[in-house]
Amino acid sequence: MMKLLPQNMESRKTWEKVKEEFGNTEMIFIAFGNPGESVYEPATLTSLRDFTAALEAIPDVEEVISMASMNRMDSEDGFLEINELLPDRVLNANQLEEIKAYLENHPNVKNRVVGQHGDFLSVIVRPRDGASNDILAKKLLAEADIYLGAYETHFGGAPYLTGVISELIRSDVLSLVRVGMIVMVIILLLNLRSIPAVLMVLSVILLSLFAMTGSMGWIRGLTGSDKFLFTLMNTSMPIILLTIANSDGVHVIAKFFKKFRQTENKREAVRQTMDALMLPIFLTSLTTAIAFLSLIFAPIEVMTGYGVSIAIGITWAWILSSLMLPSLIMLKSWNISSRALTSTSILEQFANTIGKIVLQYPRKVLMSGLTIVIVGLAGIFWLNVEVNIQSFFKKGTEIRESLEFLDREMLGTMDMQFYMQGDMKSPEVLNQMVELRKFLEEKPQVSSTLSIAEVIQQMHRSVMDDDPVFETIPDSREKVNNLFTMYSMSGDPDDFSSLVDYDYSSGLTTTMLRNMSSSEIVKMVGETEEFVANELGQNTRVTITGMLVVFRDLVRLVVRSSFISIIVSIALIALIASLFFRRLIWGSLAVVPLVSAVILNYGMMGIFGIDLSHITAILSSIIIGVGVDFAIHYVFQFRRMAHHGISKDKLSREVVDD
C-alpha cells in the first residue's frame, strides 16, 4: 500500500524514517481459540508457547508478540524483577491463576494478548524488513496447521494480505480472462459466423496480451521500478486489452465481409477495407493509448505502469490489425457462398434497426440521451470514495470473515504511528505521550496504544508495590533514568528497541484501530493532526504515518488521479482529433460521446453504491479509451462519404449503414 504513494509524500517519508530507526513496523495479526472456552488452560497456553517458538525460528520474522514472549514486572524489595509471563511450557493451576490475576491488574497488557471475551489469544508477528510476504504467509499458515489444528484461527494485517493476495490476483486474472474469452468467442461466432475469422481475431488478442504483460515484465526487470509491479490494481489489464484488441480485429473482419459480399473479389475487398479503416483504426488506437498514457500524470505511482503497459498492448494490437490481419485474410480461401458472406448476422440486423430508429427520431433520441446523462450527472454527487482494502473482499469469504473477526474480537488490523523527536526521558515529553494516548483512546475505533511512556508508567507502578496510584510518569528525568537502570538489572534493555531509539532522542507511539470507512479515516486523521498541532508542546516534533494515514492520503490521490487523467486525456484526444480532421468542430464532436460516457460511469457508480477506489479510478481512462473509438469511426466515415459527393439526405443513412 505504501508503494502507491509518491516518494515525496510526508507520510511515506516518515514511514521510511521510522523503518530505518525502528525496523519494520508492519504487523501480521493471528488469533486462535475456541468460542466460549477460556484461554487460561494448560493445553491452550502450551500450544501458544510452541507456536510462538516456531514463529520465532522463521528467518523472516523479526519479533513475535504474544503472552508466551512477554515479560512481567514485579517489585522485589523495592527493585524491579523482570520474569517471563509464562514461566514453564506446561503450567499448573497456581501458575494459571497468577497469570490471569496479573493480566486482570494490567488491562492494557491483557488487551494486547487476549480477546475481548477471554476465549481467543492474540499473536502479533513483525516481519523482517525486506521479507517476502508471500513466502512468509505460507510459512505462518503451515506452522498454524501444525500447532493450532485444534483451534479456530484468523489471520490479518497488511503483510499477510500482501502475501496471500498475489495468489488471489493470479486466480482472478485467469478467471477473468477465461470468462472474457468465452463470452467474446460466443459473440464473435454470432456476429462473424466463421471459425477461421474468429481465430484470426483471437490471434490479434493473444499476441497483444503477450506484448502487454511481456513489456511490463521487461521494464520491471530492466529498471527495477515498483511502478511496473503487477498489483491488485492491475487485475483488470488483461480484460481491458482483450476488449480493445478485439474491437480492432472485428472492425477489419466485419468490413471485409461486407466488401467481399459486394465485390466478390478478395483482393479488392481487402483493399477497400483497409482504405476505409487504416486511418480511423490508427486514430482510435492512438487516442486510446494516449488516454491510458495520461495515467503517467496520476499521483498514484503504479498507475504509470498500468498506463504504459496497456498503451504498448494497444499499439501492438493496432500493428497486428493493420498488417497481420489483412495478410491472414489474403492467405485464407473464402467460400463466397457461406452464410457469413451471403447474409447479415443477427447483431448486424439489430444494429441496423437501431440505426433506423436514430435516423427516424433524431430529436427524441438526442433528448433521451441528454436525460440519461443528466441523471448520471446527479448520481456523481452520491459517489463515495473508499480505499480500505477490506472492502475489496466479498462478504462471506475466509479473508473478509477473519478481518471482521479481528476487528470485532481482537485489536483490529489498522494502525497509526507517531514518530516523536525529543528527549524520551523528559517527564514533559513523556506526559505529552500520555496525553496523546488519552486523546486517542477516547475514539471508539481505537483498541490499544503502546509507547515508551506506558512502559515507564508500568515500571513506576511496579516499584511502588504495584500501587495503581503510581501508574504515572515520575516528576524528574533522574527518576525516569533510574527506572531504566533498574529494568536493565534483570531485564534486557533491547526490549524497548521498537519503542525508542538507542540514545533516547526519538520514540514511536503505535495505535491499533478497528476497521472504519474512508470518510471516518479522513475525519480521524484530521482530528488527530489538529490535536498534535495545538495541544502538544514545542519540545517535541511529531509526524504521523501508518496504514490509517496511507488510506487518508490515498483518498486524496484517488480523486486527484481521476480528475487529472480525465482532463488530460480528453484535452489531448480533442486536440489530436482536431488536427487529423483539420477542424475544431470535428475534434469537439469526437469527445462528446466519451464525456457523456465518463459522466454516466461515475454517475451510475454513485447511484448503485459502487465505491470509487484506487482500483475503480482507472475506469475513467478505460471509458475514455474505448468511448472515443465510435465517435472517431463515425466522424471519419461521415467526412469520407461527404467528399464522395453523397447528398445530405442520404449521407447519415449511408454512414450508419457502413
XYZ file of C-alpha atoms in Angstrom:
658
model
C 0.000 0.000 0.000
C 2.834 2.404 0.806
C 4.274 1.947 -2.698
C 1.108 3.528 -4.086
C 2.125 6.858 -2.530
C 4.567 9.285 -4.193
C 8.042 9.085 -2.665
C 7.991 12.776 -1.695
C 4.766 12.494 0.321
C 5.261 13.311 4.010
C 3.562 10.156 5.334
C 5.755 7.942 3.139
C 8.958 9.775 4.117
C 8.026 9.429 7.792
C 7.252 5.734 7.320
C 10.671 5.167 5.718
C 12.366 7.114 8.530
C 10.552 5.010 11.135
C 11.535 1.807 9.345
C 15.159 2.947 9.247
C 15.269 3.637 13.001
C 12.904 1.027 14.454
C 12.802 -1.685 11.793
C 9.701 -2.907 10.017
C 6.567 -1.684 11.797
C 4.008 -3.585 9.702
C 2.412 -6.431 11.606
C 0.622 -9.704 10.967
C -2.188 -10.498 13.399
C -3.121 -14.055 14.332
C -5.969 -15.009 16.650
C -6.738 -18.554 17.776
C -9.032 -20.212 20.269
C -12.431 -21.840 20.547
C -15.567 -19.734 21.130
C -16.766 -19.943 24.737
C -13.646 -21.763 26.038
C -11.278 -19.913 28.377
C -7.722 -19.387 27.128
C -6.373 -19.972 30.648
C -5.994 -23.709 30.106
C -2.669 -25.617 30.209
C -3.128 -27.155 26.743
C -4.042 -23.818 25.137
C -1.065 -21.949 26.604
C 1.266 -24.846 25.735
C 0.088 -24.580 22.129
C 0.701 -20.816 22.299
C 4.238 -21.297 23.622
C 5.123 -23.901 20.967
C 3.553 -21.837 18.172
C 5.408 -18.696 19.310
C 8.726 -20.577 19.406
C 8.123 -21.975 15.913
C 7.397 -18.496 14.547
C 10.487 -17.010 16.218
C 12.585 -19.647 14.441
C 11.462 -18.430 10.989
C 14.318 -16.336 9.477
C 11.913 -13.731 8.020
C 10.380 -12.987 11.441
C 11.833 -10.065 13.412
C 9.645 -10.319 16.510
C 6.684 -12.257 17.884
C 4.452 -10.591 20.462
C 2.262 -12.932 22.476
C 1.673 -13.978 26.047
C 4.465 -16.540 25.573
C 7.078 -13.928 24.589
C 6.000 -11.276 27.074
C 7.671 -10.352 30.357
C 6.002 -9.347 33.612
C 7.220 -6.650 36.002
C 7.091 -7.238 39.749
C 8.533 -5.451 42.776
C 11.102 -7.295 44.880
C 12.381 -5.365 47.927
C 11.921 -2.061 46.104
C 13.598 -3.284 42.924
C 12.160 -4.309 39.574
C 12.040 -8.023 38.935
C 11.593 -8.992 35.254
C 10.370 -12.535 34.539
C 8.646 -14.416 31.756
C 4.861 -14.150 31.898
C 4.627 -17.881 31.090
C 7.397 -19.413 33.238
C 7.030 -23.017 32.011
C 5.876 -24.870 28.912
C 3.257 -26.776 30.933
C 1.615 -24.671 33.620
C -0.039 -25.782 36.848
C -3.249 -24.377 38.339
C -1.462 -21.884 40.639
C 0.613 -20.503 37.775
C -2.504 -20.110 35.629
C -4.244 -18.151 38.394
C -1.187 -15.890 38.840
C -1.041 -15.187 35.100
C -4.750 -14.432 34.979
C -4.537 -12.150 38.038
C -1.553 -10.258 36.595
C -3.370 -9.601 33.320
C -6.550 -8.541 35.133
C -4.481 -5.999 37.092
C -2.894 -4.712 33.856
C -5.784 -4.369 31.391
C -3.661 -2.560 28.787
C -1.339 -5.565 28.632
C -4.226 -8.035 28.597
C -5.931 -6.146 25.783
C -2.958 -6.837 23.506
C -2.741 -10.592 24.089
C -6.266 -11.808 24.956
C -9.538 -11.297 23.084
C -12.446 -9.303 24.495
C -14.305 -12.389 25.738
C -11.280 -14.299 27.030
C -11.654 -17.162 24.551
C -9.074 -16.172 21.908
C -5.358 -15.446 22.130
C -3.529 -12.876 20.031
C -0.173 -13.432 18.326
C 1.427 -10.458 16.566
C 4.233 -11.115 14.092
C 6.596 -8.374 12.930
C 8.365 -9.464 9.715
C 11.955 -8.523 8.969
C 12.415 -5.611 6.596
C 12.599 -6.943 3.047
C 10.941 -10.274 3.879
C 8.984 -11.927 1.077
C 5.407 -11.666 2.305
C 4.016 -14.453 0.109
C 6.652 -16.927 1.363
C 6.189 -15.781 4.970
C 2.390 -16.104 4.769
C 2.735 -19.706 3.579
C 5.143 -20.495 6.443
C 2.787 -18.981 9.027
C -0.134 -20.985 7.682
C 1.988 -24.151 7.720
C 3.019 -23.617 11.365
C -0.593 -22.884 12.307
C -1.645 -26.191 10.751
C 0.934 -27.990 12.910
C 0.348 -26.308 16.281
C -3.155 -24.826 16.091
C -5.093 -27.580 14.369
C -7.465 -27.927 17.327
C -8.435 -24.251 17.289
C -10.305 -21.746 15.159
C -7.712 -19.424 13.603
C -7.871 -15.998 11.963
C -5.150 -14.091 10.091
C -4.920 -10.424 9.134
C -2.622 -7.451 8.719
C -1.128 -5.754 5.664
C 1.904 -8.091 5.224
C -0.327 -11.177 5.412
C -2.840 -9.766 2.923
C 0.016 -8.768 0.631
C 1.338 -12.314 0.878
C -1.886 -14.165 0.095
C -3.307 -11.661 -2.368
C -0.685 -12.432 -5.028
C -2.176 -15.899 -5.464
C -5.682 -14.415 -5.485
C -4.601 -11.953 -8.182
C -3.301 -14.794 -10.372
C -6.513 -16.734 -9.850
C -8.744 -13.713 -10.520
C -6.855 -12.715 -13.663
C -7.047 -16.227 -15.108
C -10.757 -16.454 -14.270
C -11.461 -13.048 -15.808
C -9.576 -13.905 -18.991
C -11.295 -17.304 -19.294
C -14.777 -15.852 -18.815
C -13.993 -12.889 -21.047
C -12.673 -15.129 -23.824
C -15.688 -17.448 -23.659
C -18.179 -14.556 -23.819
C -16.204 -12.868 -26.578
C -15.927 -16.039 -28.681
C -19.692 -16.609 -28.396
C -20.423 -13.037 -29.538
C -17.872 -13.269 -32.352
C -19.377 -16.525 -33.592
C -22.856 -14.966 -33.531
C -21.618 -11.957 -35.458
C -18.981 -13.369 -37.836
C -20.314 -16.957 -38.132
C -16.888 -18.123 -39.277
C -14.454 -20.099 -37.119
C -11.377 -19.019 -39.169
C -12.426 -15.364 -38.797
C -12.850 -15.782 -35.037
C -9.420 -17.439 -34.785
C -7.868 -14.518 -36.663
C -9.339 -12.054 -34.171
C -8.185 -14.255 -31.272
C -4.628 -14.289 -32.637
C -4.557 -10.481 -32.510
C -5.885 -10.507 -28.946
C -3.495 -13.148 -27.595
C -0.408 -11.613 -29.211
C -1.401 -8.204 -27.833
C -1.810 -9.692 -24.344
C 1.674 -11.221 -24.596
C 3.067 -7.844 -25.691
C 1.430 -6.030 -22.771
C 2.392 -8.453 -19.992
C 5.805 -9.137 -21.516
C 6.644 -5.436 -21.768
C 5.598 -4.957 -18.153
C 7.947 -7.743 -17.069
C 10.842 -6.476 -19.197
C 10.526 -2.882 -17.973
C 10.288 -4.053 -14.354
C 13.301 -6.337 -14.860
C 15.455 -3.720 -16.598
C 14.598 -0.732 -14.401
C 13.596 -2.338 -11.093
C 10.819 0.263 -10.870
C 7.967 -0.524 -8.473
C 5.680 1.327 -10.897
C 5.617 -1.841 -13.005
C 4.640 -4.301 -10.280
C 1.532 -6.352 -11.066
C -0.685 -5.380 -8.148
C -4.350 -5.595 -7.233
C -4.869 -2.510 -9.405
C -3.576 -4.341 -12.477
C -6.014 -7.254 -12.434
C -8.269 -5.507 -14.946
C -5.481 -5.045 -17.526
C -5.952 -8.303 -19.487
C -9.730 -7.978 -19.778
C -9.434 -4.320 -20.850
C -6.875 -5.056 -23.557
C -8.922 -8.064 -24.647
C -11.841 -5.706 -25.307
C -9.781 -3.088 -27.157
C -7.779 -5.546 -29.285
C -10.984 -7.394 -30.112
C -12.537 -4.131 -31.353
C -9.749 -3.522 -33.891
C -9.881 -7.058 -35.259
C -13.672 -7.173 -35.507
C -13.738 -3.860 -37.396
C -11.409 -5.267 -40.054
C -13.111 -8.663 -40.410
C -16.668 -7.262 -40.428
C -15.770 -4.609 -43.012
C -14.019 -7.224 -45.166
C -17.104 -9.466 -45.130
C -19.281 -6.539 -46.195
C -16.952 -5.512 -49.032
C -16.417 -9.115 -50.165
C -20.193 -9.536 -50.263
C -20.383 -6.505 -52.573
C -17.339 -7.060 -54.827
C -16.915 -10.867 -54.724
C -13.182 -10.134 -55.134
C -10.983 -10.897 -52.134
C -8.073 -8.596 -53.037
C -10.376 -5.687 -53.878
C -12.390 -6.272 -50.693
C -9.212 -6.177 -48.578
C -8.030 -3.010 -50.372
C -11.331 -1.220 -49.807
C -11.448 -2.401 -46.202
C -8.009 -1.049 -45.370
C -8.629 2.191 -47.293
C -11.690 2.769 -45.145
C -10.223 1.621 -41.820
C -6.467 2.288 -41.807
C -6.741 5.896 -40.625
C -9.645 5.501 -38.151
C -8.045 2.406 -36.569
C -4.780 4.320 -36.262
C -6.586 7.308 -34.749
C -8.633 5.239 -32.306
C -5.547 3.266 -31.245
C -3.554 6.480 -30.835
C -6.242 8.213 -28.783
C -6.885 5.104 -26.671
C -3.160 4.723 -25.974
C -2.971 8.409 -25.041
C -5.933 8.010 -22.689
C -4.014 5.328 -20.800
C -0.700 7.181 -21.018
C -2.423 10.083 -19.259
C -2.156 7.903 -16.135
C 1.525 8.914 -16.084
C 0.330 12.231 -14.662
C -1.638 10.492 -11.891
C -0.054 10.891 -8.431
C -0.583 7.186 -7.622
C 2.700 5.795 -8.920
C 1.687 2.290 -10.015
C -0.833 3.838 -12.411
C 2.167 4.754 -14.575
C 2.988 1.087 -15.142
C -0.679 0.341 -15.787
C -0.980 3.067 -18.421
C 2.324 2.443 -20.193
C 1.862 -1.336 -20.385
C -1.679 -1.142 -21.775
C -0.569 1.541 -24.258
C 2.100 -0.875 -25.529
C -0.511 -3.630 -25.876
C -2.871 -1.271 -27.746
C -0.096 -0.196 -30.111
C 0.755 -3.813 -30.854
C -2.925 -4.610 -31.459
C -3.042 -1.746 -33.998
C 0.067 -3.039 -35.788
C -1.317 -6.580 -35.921
C -4.759 -5.415 -37.090
C -3.224 -3.239 -39.801
C -0.572 -5.666 -41.083
C -1.003 -9.243 -39.879
C -4.794 -9.455 -40.075
C -5.076 -8.359 -43.761
C -2.295 -10.836 -44.578
C -4.162 -13.682 -42.884
C -7.341 -12.708 -44.758
C -5.460 -12.837 -48.063
C -3.954 -16.245 -47.248
C -7.343 -17.787 -46.435
C -9.556 -19.184 -49.192
C -13.040 -17.839 -48.501
C -16.209 -19.555 -49.648
C -18.336 -16.828 -51.256
C -21.467 -18.931 -50.776
C -21.023 -19.323 -46.997
C -23.623 -17.790 -44.659
C -21.044 -15.415 -43.219
C -20.589 -13.787 -46.635
C -24.047 -14.081 -48.155
C -26.211 -12.729 -45.325
C -26.022 -10.333 -42.425
C -25.785 -11.603 -38.843
C -28.313 -11.129 -36.047
C -26.128 -8.460 -34.469
C -25.793 -6.589 -37.772
C -29.557 -6.661 -38.201
C -30.018 -5.377 -34.651
C -27.518 -2.549 -35.261
C -29.297 -1.636 -38.499
C -32.628 -1.460 -36.662
C -31.139 0.848 -34.018
C -29.642 2.983 -36.792
C -33.020 3.378 -38.485
C -34.652 4.421 -35.206
C -31.932 7.031 -34.613
C -32.373 8.491 -38.109
C -36.158 8.397 -37.900
C -36.435 10.064 -34.478
C -33.209 12.101 -34.038
C -34.642 14.659 -31.598
C -36.255 12.051 -29.364
C -33.042 10.017 -29.313
C -30.989 13.131 -28.508
C -33.327 14.210 -25.704
C -33.390 10.679 -24.278
C -29.594 10.622 -24.280
C -29.385 14.025 -22.591
C -31.877 12.909 -19.944
C -29.800 9.831 -19.140
C -26.626 11.951 -18.927
C -28.358 14.423 -16.573
C -29.407 11.513 -14.336
C -25.784 10.332 -14.372
C -24.599 13.840 -13.506
C -26.876 13.853 -10.461
C -25.511 10.451 -9.397
C -21.963 11.844 -9.202
C -22.951 13.731 -6.032
C -23.673 10.367 -4.356
C -20.274 8.943 -5.267
C -18.323 7.654 -2.266
C -14.532 7.343 -2.143
C -13.409 4.129 -0.388
C -9.826 2.816 -0.389
C -9.962 0.389 2.552
C -8.570 -2.932 1.352
C -11.060 -4.900 3.490
C -13.881 -3.694 1.230
C -12.215 -5.411 -1.757
C -13.041 -8.863 -0.370
C -16.585 -10.170 -0.687
C -18.565 -10.773 2.478
C -18.516 -14.440 3.409
C -15.012 -15.113 2.089
C -12.464 -16.515 4.537
C -10.248 -13.412 4.427
C -13.150 -10.992 4.942
C -14.541 -13.032 7.862
C -11.108 -13.169 9.523
C -10.628 -9.409 9.166
C -14.088 -8.754 10.595
C -13.380 -11.154 13.489
C -10.090 -9.393 14.308
C -11.937 -6.060 14.312
C -14.797 -7.366 16.433
C -12.971 -9.506 18.998
C -9.302 -8.504 18.927
C -7.174 -5.377 18.365
C -8.157 -4.801 14.748
C -5.706 -4.660 11.853
C -5.245 -0.942 11.172
C -2.566 1.215 12.740
C -1.418 4.793 13.132
C 2.127 5.631 14.199
C 3.534 8.785 15.750
C 7.228 9.465 15.250
C 8.219 11.750 18.118
C 11.560 13.544 18.298
C 12.648 14.880 21.686
C 14.152 13.782 24.999
C 12.453 10.434 25.656
C 13.472 10.600 29.348
C 11.970 14.042 29.876
C 8.774 13.941 32.001
C 7.334 16.753 29.864
C 7.770 14.772 26.635
C 6.563 11.543 28.244
C 3.455 13.257 29.596
C 2.744 14.519 26.092
C 2.764 10.871 25.000
C 0.305 10.099 27.788
C -1.977 12.959 26.694
C -1.821 11.708 23.122
C -2.805 8.213 24.274
C -5.738 9.567 26.304
C -6.952 11.560 23.292
C -6.713 8.530 21.012
C -8.345 6.070 23.400
C -11.422 8.294 23.605
C -12.081 7.288 19.988
C -14.327 4.204 19.742
C -12.274 2.792 16.860
C -9.031 2.759 18.913
C -8.324 -0.570 20.616
C -4.813 -0.083 22.026
C -1.932 2.393 22.169
C 1.649 1.492 23.053
C 4.595 3.816 23.704
C 7.636 4.065 25.942
C 5.552 6.294 28.243
C 3.209 3.403 29.055
C 6.188 1.151 29.858
C 7.594 3.792 32.214
C 4.203 4.137 33.931
C 4.101 0.373 34.388
C 7.658 0.302 35.804
C 6.837 3.158 38.179
C 3.757 1.324 39.452
C 5.696 -1.930 39.877
C 8.479 -0.450 42.038
C 5.828 1.264 44.193
C 4.443 -2.112 45.336
C 2.111 -2.339 42.337
C 0.000 0.570 43.582
C -2.202 1.811 40.670
C -1.950 5.363 42.066
C 1.676 5.437 40.897
C 0.925 4.387 37.335
C 2.228 7.790 36.304
C 5.295 9.437 34.814
C 7.886 10.321 37.510
C 8.371 14.056 38.080
C 12.072 14.229 37.166
C 14.401 12.979 34.458
C 16.639 11.356 37.088
C 13.784 9.195 38.385
C 12.919 8.109 34.851
C 16.557 7.220 34.238
C 16.621 5.227 37.493
C 13.683 3.128 36.276
C 15.569 2.187 33.109
C 18.633 1.334 35.212
C 16.569 -0.907 37.488
C 14.991 -2.624 34.477
C 18.412 -3.370 32.982
C 19.463 -5.227 36.152
C 17.132 -8.163 35.467
C 15.719 -7.404 32.023
C 17.077 -6.730 28.554
C 17.201 -3.023 27.536
C 16.719 -4.154 23.920
C 13.116 -4.930 24.880
C 12.433 -1.245 24.148
C 14.112 -1.149 20.727
C 10.782 -0.948 18.902
C 9.622 1.957 21.096
C 12.651 4.233 21.469
C 15.992 4.671 19.691
C 19.405 3.899 21.212
C 20.111 7.376 22.623
C 16.509 8.095 23.665
C 16.164 11.045 21.280
C 13.156 9.711 19.355
C 10.269 7.406 20.137
C 7.425 5.626 18.406
C 3.820 5.533 19.569
C 1.716 2.886 17.842
C -2.068 2.948 17.919
C -4.140 -0.054 16.873
C -7.551 0.586 15.369
C -10.510 -1.360 14.129
C -11.772 -1.077 10.578
C -13.516 2.128 9.509
C -14.711 3.724 6.288
C -12.575 6.144 4.284
C -14.706 9.115 5.391
C -14.170 8.109 9.038
C -10.444 7.709 8.355
C -10.189 11.220 6.885
C -12.024 12.640 9.913
C -9.950 10.630 12.411
C -6.579 11.596 10.918
C -7.656 15.232 10.568
C -8.726 15.474 14.223
C -5.512 13.772 15.350
C -3.322 16.119 13.306
C -5.202 19.081 14.792
C -4.667 17.751 18.334
C -0.950 17.188 17.732
C -0.523 20.678 16.271
C -2.470 22.500 19.004
C -2.037 20.501 22.204
C 1.463 19.024 22.211
C 4.303 21.255 23.387
C 7.105 22.826 21.413
C 9.788 20.481 22.798
C 8.584 17.568 20.692
C 8.334 17.252 16.925
C 5.596 14.809 15.952
C 4.922 13.380 12.497
C 2.213 10.831 11.744
C 2.291 7.789 9.484
C 0.875 4.260 9.413
C -1.859 2.479 7.484
C -4.579 4.919 8.526
C -2.627 7.880 7.117
C -1.868 5.914 3.946
C -5.593 5.359 3.431
C -6.291 9.069 4.086
C -3.659 10.090 1.540
C -4.975 7.517 -0.939
C -8.447 9.077 -0.770
C -6.965 12.380 -1.892
C -4.799 10.741 -4.548
C -7.716 8.761 -5.988
C -9.749 11.930 -6.504
C -6.756 13.788 -7.964
C -5.800 10.852 -10.205
C -9.310 10.557 -11.630
C -9.580 14.293 -12.250
C -6.123 14.600 -13.834
C -6.490 11.573 -16.132
C -9.927 12.748 -17.332
C -8.873 16.340 -18.072
C -5.531 15.455 -19.683
C -6.847 12.627 -21.858
C -9.958 14.493 -23.081
C -7.887 17.577 -23.934
C -5.270 15.540 -25.827
C -7.885 13.480 -27.687
C -9.775 16.630 -28.750
C -6.509 18.194 -29.930
C -5.393 15.128 -31.908
C -8.822 14.622 -33.498
C -8.963 18.321 -34.460
C -5.510 18.120 -36.051
C -6.319 14.986 -38.066
C -9.779 16.166 -39.130
C -8.446 19.733 -39.620
C -11.392 21.355 -37.905
C -12.007 22.097 -34.245
C -15.693 21.205 -34.574
C -14.853 17.608 -35.567
C -12.417 17.272 -32.662
C -15.065 18.586 -30.277
C -17.687 16.188 -31.649
C -15.258 13.285 -31.187
C -15.102 13.858 -27.418
C -18.835 14.446 -26.816
C -19.714 10.702 -26.537
C -16.780 9.943 -24.248
C -17.547 12.901 -21.949
C -21.097 11.562 -21.698
C -19.718 8.083 -21.015
C -17.457 9.374 -18.217
C -20.399 11.200 -16.597
C -22.552 8.068 -16.850
C -19.743 5.892 -15.495
C -19.254 7.879 -12.301
C -22.958 8.725 -12.038
C -24.037 5.090 -12.175
C -21.332 4.237 -9.611
C -22.909 6.798 -7.284
C -26.474 5.642 -7.947
C -25.714 1.929 -7.468
C -23.383 2.439 -4.490
C -20.154 1.342 -6.192
C -17.246 2.990 -4.366
C -14.538 4.987 -6.117
C -11.206 3.450 -5.094
C -7.655 3.300 -6.402
C -8.877 0.264 -8.384
C -12.018 1.758 -9.944
C -10.306 5.136 -10.524
C -8.761 3.557 -13.631
C -12.251 3.266 -15.142
C -12.073 6.859 -16.370
C -9.168 6.064 -18.676
C -10.838 2.836 -19.787
C -14.108 4.604 -20.639
C -12.272 7.399 -22.442
C -10.066 4.957 -24.331
C -12.967 2.830 -25.545
C -15.578 5.603 -25.850
C -13.606 7.683 -28.332
C -13.459 4.810 -30.869
C -17.060 5.053 -32.016
C -17.054 8.830 -32.445
C -13.851 8.787 -34.497
C -15.127 5.992 -36.754
C -18.386 7.868 -37.321
C -16.742 11.256 -37.975
C -14.193 9.694 -40.338
C -16.821 7.834 -42.371
C -19.089 10.914 -42.461
C -16.299 13.125 -43.850
C -15.112 10.423 -46.246
C -18.562 9.884 -47.767
C -19.277 13.615 -47.866
C -16.163 14.029 -50.015
C -17.532 11.361 -52.374
C -20.458 13.628 -53.196
C -23.252 11.792 -51.390
C -26.234 14.095 -50.829
C -27.047 15.349 -47.326
C -30.365 13.481 -47.343
C -28.631 10.140 -47.811
C -25.348 10.867 -46.036
C -26.330 9.929 -42.470
C -28.121 6.800 -43.699
C -25.029 5.697 -45.644
C -22.722 6.349 -42.691
C -24.935 4.365 -40.313
C -25.237 1.511 -42.818
C -21.467 1.478 -43.297
